[in-house]
Short mmCIF file of C-alpha atoms and ligand atoms in Angstrom, two decimals:
data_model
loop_
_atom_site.label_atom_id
_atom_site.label_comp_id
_atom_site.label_asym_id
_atom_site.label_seq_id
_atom_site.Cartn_x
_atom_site.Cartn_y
_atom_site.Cartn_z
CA UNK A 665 9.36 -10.74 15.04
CA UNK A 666 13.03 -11.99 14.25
CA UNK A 667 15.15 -9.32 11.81
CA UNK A 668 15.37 -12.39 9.85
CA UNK A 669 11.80 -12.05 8.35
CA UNK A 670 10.88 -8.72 8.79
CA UNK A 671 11.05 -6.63 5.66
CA UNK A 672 10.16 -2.99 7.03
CA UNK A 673 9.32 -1.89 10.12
CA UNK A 674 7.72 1.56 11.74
CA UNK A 675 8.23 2.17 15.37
CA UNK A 676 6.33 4.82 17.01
CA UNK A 677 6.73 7.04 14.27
CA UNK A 678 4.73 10.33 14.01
CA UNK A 679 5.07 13.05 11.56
CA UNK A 680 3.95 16.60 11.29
CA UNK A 681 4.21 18.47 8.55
CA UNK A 682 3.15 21.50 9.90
CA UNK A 683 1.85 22.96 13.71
CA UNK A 684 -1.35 24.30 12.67
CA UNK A 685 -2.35 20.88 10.93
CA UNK A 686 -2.90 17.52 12.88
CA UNK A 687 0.08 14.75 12.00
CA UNK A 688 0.14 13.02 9.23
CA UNK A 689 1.62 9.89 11.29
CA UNK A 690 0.57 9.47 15.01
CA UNK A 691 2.94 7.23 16.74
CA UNK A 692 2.63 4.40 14.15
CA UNK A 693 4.00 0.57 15.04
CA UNK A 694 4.62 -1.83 11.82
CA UNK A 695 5.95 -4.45 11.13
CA UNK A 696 5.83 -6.07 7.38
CA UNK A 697 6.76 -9.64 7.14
CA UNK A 698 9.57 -11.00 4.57
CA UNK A 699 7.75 -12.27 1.18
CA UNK A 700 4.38 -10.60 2.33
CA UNK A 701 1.83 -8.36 0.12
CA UNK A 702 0.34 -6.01 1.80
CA UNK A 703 -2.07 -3.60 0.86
CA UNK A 704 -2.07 0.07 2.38
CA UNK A 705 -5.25 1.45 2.33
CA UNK A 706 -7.73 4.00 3.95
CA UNK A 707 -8.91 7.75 3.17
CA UNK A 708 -7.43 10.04 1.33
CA UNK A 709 -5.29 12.18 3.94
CA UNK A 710 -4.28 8.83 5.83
CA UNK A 711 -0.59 9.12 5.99
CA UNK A 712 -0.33 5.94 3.45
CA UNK A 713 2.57 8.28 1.01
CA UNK A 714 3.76 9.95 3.95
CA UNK A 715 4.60 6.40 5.32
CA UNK A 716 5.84 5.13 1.91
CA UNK A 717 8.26 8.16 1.76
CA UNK A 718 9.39 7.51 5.14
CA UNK A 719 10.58 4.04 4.17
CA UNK A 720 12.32 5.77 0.82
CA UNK A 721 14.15 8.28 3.18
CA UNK A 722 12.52 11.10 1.61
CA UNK A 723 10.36 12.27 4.77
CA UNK A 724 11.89 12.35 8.41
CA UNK A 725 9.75 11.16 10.74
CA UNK A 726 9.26 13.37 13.61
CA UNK A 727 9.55 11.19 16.38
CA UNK A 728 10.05 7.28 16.09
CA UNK A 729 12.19 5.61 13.83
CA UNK A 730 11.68 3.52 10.01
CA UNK A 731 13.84 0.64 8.67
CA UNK A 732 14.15 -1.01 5.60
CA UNK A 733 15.54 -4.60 5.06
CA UNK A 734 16.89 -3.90 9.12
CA UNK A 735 18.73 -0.41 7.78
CA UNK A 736 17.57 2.90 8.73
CA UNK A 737 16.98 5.00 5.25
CA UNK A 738 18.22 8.45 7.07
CA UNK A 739 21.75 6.57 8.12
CA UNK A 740 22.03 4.32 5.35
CA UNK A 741 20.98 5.94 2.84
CA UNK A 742 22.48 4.09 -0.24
CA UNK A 743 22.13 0.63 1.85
CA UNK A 744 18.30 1.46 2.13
CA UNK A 745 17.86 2.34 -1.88
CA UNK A 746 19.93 -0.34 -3.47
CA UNK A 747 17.02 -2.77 -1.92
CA UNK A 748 13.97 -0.93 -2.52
CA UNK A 749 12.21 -0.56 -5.53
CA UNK A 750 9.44 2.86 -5.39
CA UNK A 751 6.72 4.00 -7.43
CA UNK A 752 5.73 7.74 -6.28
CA UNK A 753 1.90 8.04 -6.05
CA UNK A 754 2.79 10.60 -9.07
CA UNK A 755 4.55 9.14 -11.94
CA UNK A 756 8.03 11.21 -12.34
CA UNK A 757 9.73 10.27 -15.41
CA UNK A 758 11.39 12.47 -17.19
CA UNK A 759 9.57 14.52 -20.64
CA UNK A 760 12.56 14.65 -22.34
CA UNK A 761 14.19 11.16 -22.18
CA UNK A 762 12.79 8.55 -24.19
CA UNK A 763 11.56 4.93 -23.11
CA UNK A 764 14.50 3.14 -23.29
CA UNK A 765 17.00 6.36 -21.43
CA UNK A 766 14.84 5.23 -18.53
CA UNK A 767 15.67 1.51 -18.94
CA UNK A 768 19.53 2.83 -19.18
CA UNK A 769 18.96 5.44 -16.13
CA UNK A 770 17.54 2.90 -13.98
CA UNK A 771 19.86 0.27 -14.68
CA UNK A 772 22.90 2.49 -13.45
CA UNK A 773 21.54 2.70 -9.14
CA UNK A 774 20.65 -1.01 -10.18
CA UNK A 775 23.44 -2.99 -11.81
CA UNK A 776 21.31 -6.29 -10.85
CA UNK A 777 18.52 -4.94 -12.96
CA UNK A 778 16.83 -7.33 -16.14
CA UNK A 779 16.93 -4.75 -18.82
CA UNK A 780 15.73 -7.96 -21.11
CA UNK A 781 12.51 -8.10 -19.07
CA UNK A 782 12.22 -4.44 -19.08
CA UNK A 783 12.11 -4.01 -22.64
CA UNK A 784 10.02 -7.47 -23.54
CA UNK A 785 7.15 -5.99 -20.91
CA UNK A 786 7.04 -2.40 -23.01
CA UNK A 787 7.18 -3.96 -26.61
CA UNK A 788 4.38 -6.29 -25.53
CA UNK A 789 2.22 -3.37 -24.13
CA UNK A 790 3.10 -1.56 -27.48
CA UNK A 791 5.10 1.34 -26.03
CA UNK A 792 7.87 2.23 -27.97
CA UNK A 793 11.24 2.42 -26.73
CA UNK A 794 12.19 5.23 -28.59
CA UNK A 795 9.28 7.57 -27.95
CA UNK A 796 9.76 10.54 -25.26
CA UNK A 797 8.22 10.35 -22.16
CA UNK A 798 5.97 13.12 -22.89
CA UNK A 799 4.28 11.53 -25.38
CA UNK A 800 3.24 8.65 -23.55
CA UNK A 801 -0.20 8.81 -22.40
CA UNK A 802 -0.67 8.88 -18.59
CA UNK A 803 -1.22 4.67 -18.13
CA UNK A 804 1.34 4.09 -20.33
CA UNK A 805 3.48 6.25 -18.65
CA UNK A 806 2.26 4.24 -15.55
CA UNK A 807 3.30 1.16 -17.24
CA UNK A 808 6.62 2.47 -17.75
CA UNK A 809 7.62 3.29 -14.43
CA UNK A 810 6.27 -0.52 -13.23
CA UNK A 811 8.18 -2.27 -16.06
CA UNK A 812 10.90 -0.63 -14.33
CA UNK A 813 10.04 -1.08 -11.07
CA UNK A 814 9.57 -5.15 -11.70
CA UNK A 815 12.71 -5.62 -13.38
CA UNK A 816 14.36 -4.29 -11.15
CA UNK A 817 14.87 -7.35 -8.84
CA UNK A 818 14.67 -5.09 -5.82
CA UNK A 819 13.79 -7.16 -2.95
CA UNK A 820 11.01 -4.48 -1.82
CA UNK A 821 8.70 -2.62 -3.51
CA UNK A 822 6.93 0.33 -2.28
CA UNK A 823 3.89 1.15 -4.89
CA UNK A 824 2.21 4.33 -4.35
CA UNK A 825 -1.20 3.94 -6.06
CA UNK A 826 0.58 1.55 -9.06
CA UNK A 827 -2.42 0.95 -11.26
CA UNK A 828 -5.12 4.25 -10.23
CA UNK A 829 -4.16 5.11 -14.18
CA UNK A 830 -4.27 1.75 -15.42
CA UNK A 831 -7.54 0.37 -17.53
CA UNK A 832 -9.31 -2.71 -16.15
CA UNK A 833 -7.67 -5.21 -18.06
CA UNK A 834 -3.98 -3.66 -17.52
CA UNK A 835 -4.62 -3.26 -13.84
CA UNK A 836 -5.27 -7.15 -13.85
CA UNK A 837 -2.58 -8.46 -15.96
CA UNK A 838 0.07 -5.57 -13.95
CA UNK A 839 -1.23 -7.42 -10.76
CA UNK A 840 -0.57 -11.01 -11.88
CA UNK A 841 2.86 -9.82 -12.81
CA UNK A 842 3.42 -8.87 -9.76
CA UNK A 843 2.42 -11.23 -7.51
CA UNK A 844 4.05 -13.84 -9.01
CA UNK A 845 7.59 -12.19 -9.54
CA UNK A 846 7.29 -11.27 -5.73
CA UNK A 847 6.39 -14.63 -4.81
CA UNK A 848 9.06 -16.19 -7.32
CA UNK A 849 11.41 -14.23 -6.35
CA UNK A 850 10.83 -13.99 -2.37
CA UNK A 851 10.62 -10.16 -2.71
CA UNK A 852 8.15 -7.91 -0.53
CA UNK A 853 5.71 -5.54 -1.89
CA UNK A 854 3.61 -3.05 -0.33
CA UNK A 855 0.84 -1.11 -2.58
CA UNK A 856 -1.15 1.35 -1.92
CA UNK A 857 -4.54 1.41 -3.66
CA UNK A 858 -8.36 2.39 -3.16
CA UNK A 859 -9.56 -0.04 -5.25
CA UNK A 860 -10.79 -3.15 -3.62
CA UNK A 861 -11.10 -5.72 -6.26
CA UNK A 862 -7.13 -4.88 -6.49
CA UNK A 863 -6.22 -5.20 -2.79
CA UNK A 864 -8.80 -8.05 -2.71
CA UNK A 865 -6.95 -10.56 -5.36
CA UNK A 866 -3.24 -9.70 -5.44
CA UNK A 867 -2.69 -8.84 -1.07
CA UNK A 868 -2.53 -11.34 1.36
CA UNK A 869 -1.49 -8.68 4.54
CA UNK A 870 -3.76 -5.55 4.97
CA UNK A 871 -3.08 -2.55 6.95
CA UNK A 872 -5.44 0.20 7.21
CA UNK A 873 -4.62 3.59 8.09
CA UNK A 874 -7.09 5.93 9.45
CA UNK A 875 -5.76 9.58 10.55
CA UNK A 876 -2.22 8.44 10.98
CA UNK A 877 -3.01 5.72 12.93
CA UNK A 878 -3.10 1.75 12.26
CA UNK A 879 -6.68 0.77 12.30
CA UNK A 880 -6.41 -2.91 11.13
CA UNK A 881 -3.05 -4.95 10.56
CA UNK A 882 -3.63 -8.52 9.74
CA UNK A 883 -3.94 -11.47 7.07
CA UNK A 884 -6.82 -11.25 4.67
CA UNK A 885 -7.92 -14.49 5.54
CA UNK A 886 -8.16 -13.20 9.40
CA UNK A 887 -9.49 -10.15 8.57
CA UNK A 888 -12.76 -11.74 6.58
CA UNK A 889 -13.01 -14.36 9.51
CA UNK A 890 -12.89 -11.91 11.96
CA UNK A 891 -15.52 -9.15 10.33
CA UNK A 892 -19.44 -9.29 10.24
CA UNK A 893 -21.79 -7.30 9.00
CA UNK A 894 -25.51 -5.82 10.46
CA UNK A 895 -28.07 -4.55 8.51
CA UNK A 896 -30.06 -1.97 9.67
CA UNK A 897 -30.47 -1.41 13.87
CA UNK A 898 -27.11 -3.66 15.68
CA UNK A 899 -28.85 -5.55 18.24
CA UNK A 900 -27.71 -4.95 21.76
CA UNK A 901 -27.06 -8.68 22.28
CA UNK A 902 -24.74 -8.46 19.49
CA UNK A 903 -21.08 -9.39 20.24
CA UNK A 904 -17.49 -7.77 19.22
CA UNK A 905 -16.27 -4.51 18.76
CA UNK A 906 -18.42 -1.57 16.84
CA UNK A 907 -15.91 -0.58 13.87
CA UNK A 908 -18.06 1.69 11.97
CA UNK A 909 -21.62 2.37 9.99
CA UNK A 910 -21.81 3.38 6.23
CA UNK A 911 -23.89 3.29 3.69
CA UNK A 912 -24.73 0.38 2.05
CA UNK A 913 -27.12 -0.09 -1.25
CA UNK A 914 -30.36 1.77 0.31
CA UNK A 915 -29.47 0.56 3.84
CA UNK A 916 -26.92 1.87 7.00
CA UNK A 917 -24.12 -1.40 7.35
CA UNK A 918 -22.28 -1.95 11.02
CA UNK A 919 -18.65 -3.30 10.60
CA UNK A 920 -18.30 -5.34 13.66
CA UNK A 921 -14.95 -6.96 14.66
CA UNK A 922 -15.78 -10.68 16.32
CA UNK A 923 -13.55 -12.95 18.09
CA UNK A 924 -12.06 -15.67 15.82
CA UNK A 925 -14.35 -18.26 17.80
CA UNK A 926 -17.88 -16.13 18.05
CA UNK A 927 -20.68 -17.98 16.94
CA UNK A 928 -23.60 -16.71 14.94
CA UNK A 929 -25.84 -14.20 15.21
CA UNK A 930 -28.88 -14.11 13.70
CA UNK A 931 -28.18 -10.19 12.88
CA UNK A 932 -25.08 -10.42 11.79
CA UNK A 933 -23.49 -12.19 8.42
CA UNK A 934 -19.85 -12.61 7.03
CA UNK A 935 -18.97 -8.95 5.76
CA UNK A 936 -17.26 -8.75 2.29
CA UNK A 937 -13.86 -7.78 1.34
CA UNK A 938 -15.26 -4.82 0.16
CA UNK A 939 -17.48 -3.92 3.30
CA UNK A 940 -14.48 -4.78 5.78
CA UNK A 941 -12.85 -2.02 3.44
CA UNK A 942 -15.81 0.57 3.66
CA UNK A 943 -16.20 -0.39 7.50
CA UNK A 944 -12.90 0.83 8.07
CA UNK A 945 -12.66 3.57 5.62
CA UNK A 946 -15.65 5.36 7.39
CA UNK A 947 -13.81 4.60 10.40
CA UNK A 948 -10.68 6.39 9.12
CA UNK A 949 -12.58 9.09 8.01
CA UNK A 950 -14.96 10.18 10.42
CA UNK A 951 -12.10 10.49 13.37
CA UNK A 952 -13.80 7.85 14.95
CA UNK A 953 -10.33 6.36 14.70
CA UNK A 954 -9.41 8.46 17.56
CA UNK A 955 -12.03 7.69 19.50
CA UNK A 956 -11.35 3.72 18.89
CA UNK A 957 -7.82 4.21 19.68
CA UNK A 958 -7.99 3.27 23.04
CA UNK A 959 -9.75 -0.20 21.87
CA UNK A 960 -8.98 -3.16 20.32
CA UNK A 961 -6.85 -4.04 17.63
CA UNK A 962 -6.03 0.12 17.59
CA UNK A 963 -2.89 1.85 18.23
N1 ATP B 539 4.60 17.83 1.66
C1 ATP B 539 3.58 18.05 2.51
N2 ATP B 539 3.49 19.22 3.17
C2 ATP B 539 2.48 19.45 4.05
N3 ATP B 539 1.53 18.55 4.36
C3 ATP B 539 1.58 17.38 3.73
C4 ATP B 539 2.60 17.05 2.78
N4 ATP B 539 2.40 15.78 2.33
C5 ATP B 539 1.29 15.34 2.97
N5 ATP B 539 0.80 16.29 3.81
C6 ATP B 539 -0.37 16.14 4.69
O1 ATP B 539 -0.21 14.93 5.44
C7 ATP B 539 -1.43 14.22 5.52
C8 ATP B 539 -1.22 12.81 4.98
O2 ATP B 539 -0.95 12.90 3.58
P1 ATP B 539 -0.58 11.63 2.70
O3 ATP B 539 -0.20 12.13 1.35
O4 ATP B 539 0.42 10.80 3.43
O5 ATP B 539 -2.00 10.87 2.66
P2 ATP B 539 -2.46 9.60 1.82
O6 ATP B 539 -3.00 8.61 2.78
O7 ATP B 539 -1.38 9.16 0.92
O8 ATP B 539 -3.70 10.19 0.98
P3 ATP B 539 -4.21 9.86 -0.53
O9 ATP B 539 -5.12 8.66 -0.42
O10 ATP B 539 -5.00 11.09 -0.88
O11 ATP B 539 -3.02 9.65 -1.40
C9 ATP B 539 -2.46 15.05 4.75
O12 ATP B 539 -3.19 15.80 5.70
C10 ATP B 539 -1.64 15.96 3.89
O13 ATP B 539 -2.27 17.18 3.70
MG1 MG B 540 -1.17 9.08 -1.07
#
């Protein structure tokens, strides 16, 4: 893909943490298109923050290399910030400093920053400027950092689990917010987030981690077109690639990846956004994504 479009990239990266544990990244390719939202998802233990701190320059990968916006975060460092905009799976403000000293604090590494829109977003959730961090419940404090984070006309954001603290209604006005200040403003995003109905209205990429590895890496629209579900026994005759079995409501489900032209089978029906999700989730989880590495669509 031409540097021209490409918003962040991972090549071959693998990171360890420790010997006596397996990597947390296993030589991991990427790419993230320009103006794209992509949703990184799979279990818990993935490598989806270990990735997102990568990109920030907090964690050196091991082998392989990261870039950001066609910088590398460990050589350029400041380049690398000044365009990204990060939400840390845990919120980090700071007790002590009220509302607004974050408004101020941000606003100094970000001199492009809409302080206007900053403040307008908090008054109309009702958090008060003045009041200390540490009196903020936890989704307020949540809707602190994104305020922040969206007015901060950074041309990527990196969103570690944005709206996990977030009630219903919250999570769905935060993600109409965001979608259409990136898409208004021909930023990138990139959120983590185990909840599908999120992933499923706000993404239109989807990349799905499973033991350090990419398991899936394609448009929504592919992925659903691609994906079919079995009920029950998976006839031999049936075509594509085995992804995984869960459970379904009172029934074992078979994820199975098609080709784009197969026909139908009488076993098999269009999965749903969420079953493509638990398909690969259970994939992810039960190391059957080493297994399938060697496959299709694996690396
Ligand atoms: N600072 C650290 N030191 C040691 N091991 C770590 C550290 N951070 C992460 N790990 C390990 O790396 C692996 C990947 O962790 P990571 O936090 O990237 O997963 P994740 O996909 O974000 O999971 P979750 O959905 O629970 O947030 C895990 O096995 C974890 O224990
Ligand atoms: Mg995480």
């Amino acid at each position: 893909m031409d540097d021209a479009v490409v918003a962040l990239t991972a090549e071959s990266v693998a990171k360890s943490y420790s010997r006596r544990r397996p990597p947390a990244l296993s030589g991991l390719d990427l790419t993230i298109p320009k103006g794209s939202i992509t949703a990184l998802v799979g279990p818990n233990g993935a490598g989806k923050s270990t990735l997102m701190k990568a990109w920030m320059g907090f964690e050196r990968p091991s082998r392989g290399r990261v870039t950001v916006a066609g910088v590398d975060p460990f050589r350029s460092r400041q380049a690398a910030i000044a365009r990204v905009g990060y939400i840390p799976q845990s919120t980090a403000l700071y007790r002590a400093l009220s509302v607004d000293d974050h408004v101020e604090l941000v606003r100094t590494f970000r001199p492009a920053m809409d302080m206007g829109l900053a403040r307008r977003r908090l008054d109309d959730l009702g958090i008060p400027l003045t009041a200390p961090a540490a009196h903020l419940s936890i989704g307020q404090q949540a809707q602190v950092s994104l305020a922040l984070v969206l007015a901060s006309r950074a041309e990527i954001l990196l969103l570690d689990e944005p709206l996990a603290a977030l009630d219903p209604l919250a999570r769905r006005e935060f993600l109409y917010v965001l979608v259409d200040g990136v898409r208004s403003a021909g930023a990138t995003a990139v959120l983590t987030s185990h909840v599908v109905t999120d992933v499923e209205q706000a993404c239109d990429r989807l990349v799905i981690l499973g033991a350090g590895r990419k398991l899936l890496d394609e448009d929504v629209a592919t992925s659903m077109a691609t994906h079919r579900i079995a009920a029950g026994a998976l006839p031999s005759d049936a075509p594509g690639t085995v992804i995984a079995s869960f459970l379904g409501l009172g029934e074992i489900l078979t994820l199975v990846d098609v080709q784009p032209d197969a026909g139908d089978h009488p076993a098999l029906r269009r999965a749903t956004f969420e079953e493509l999700m638990l398909g690969y989730l259970a994939a992810g989880r039960t190391g059957l994504a080493q297994r399938l590495a060697g496959g299709k669509g694996l690396s």
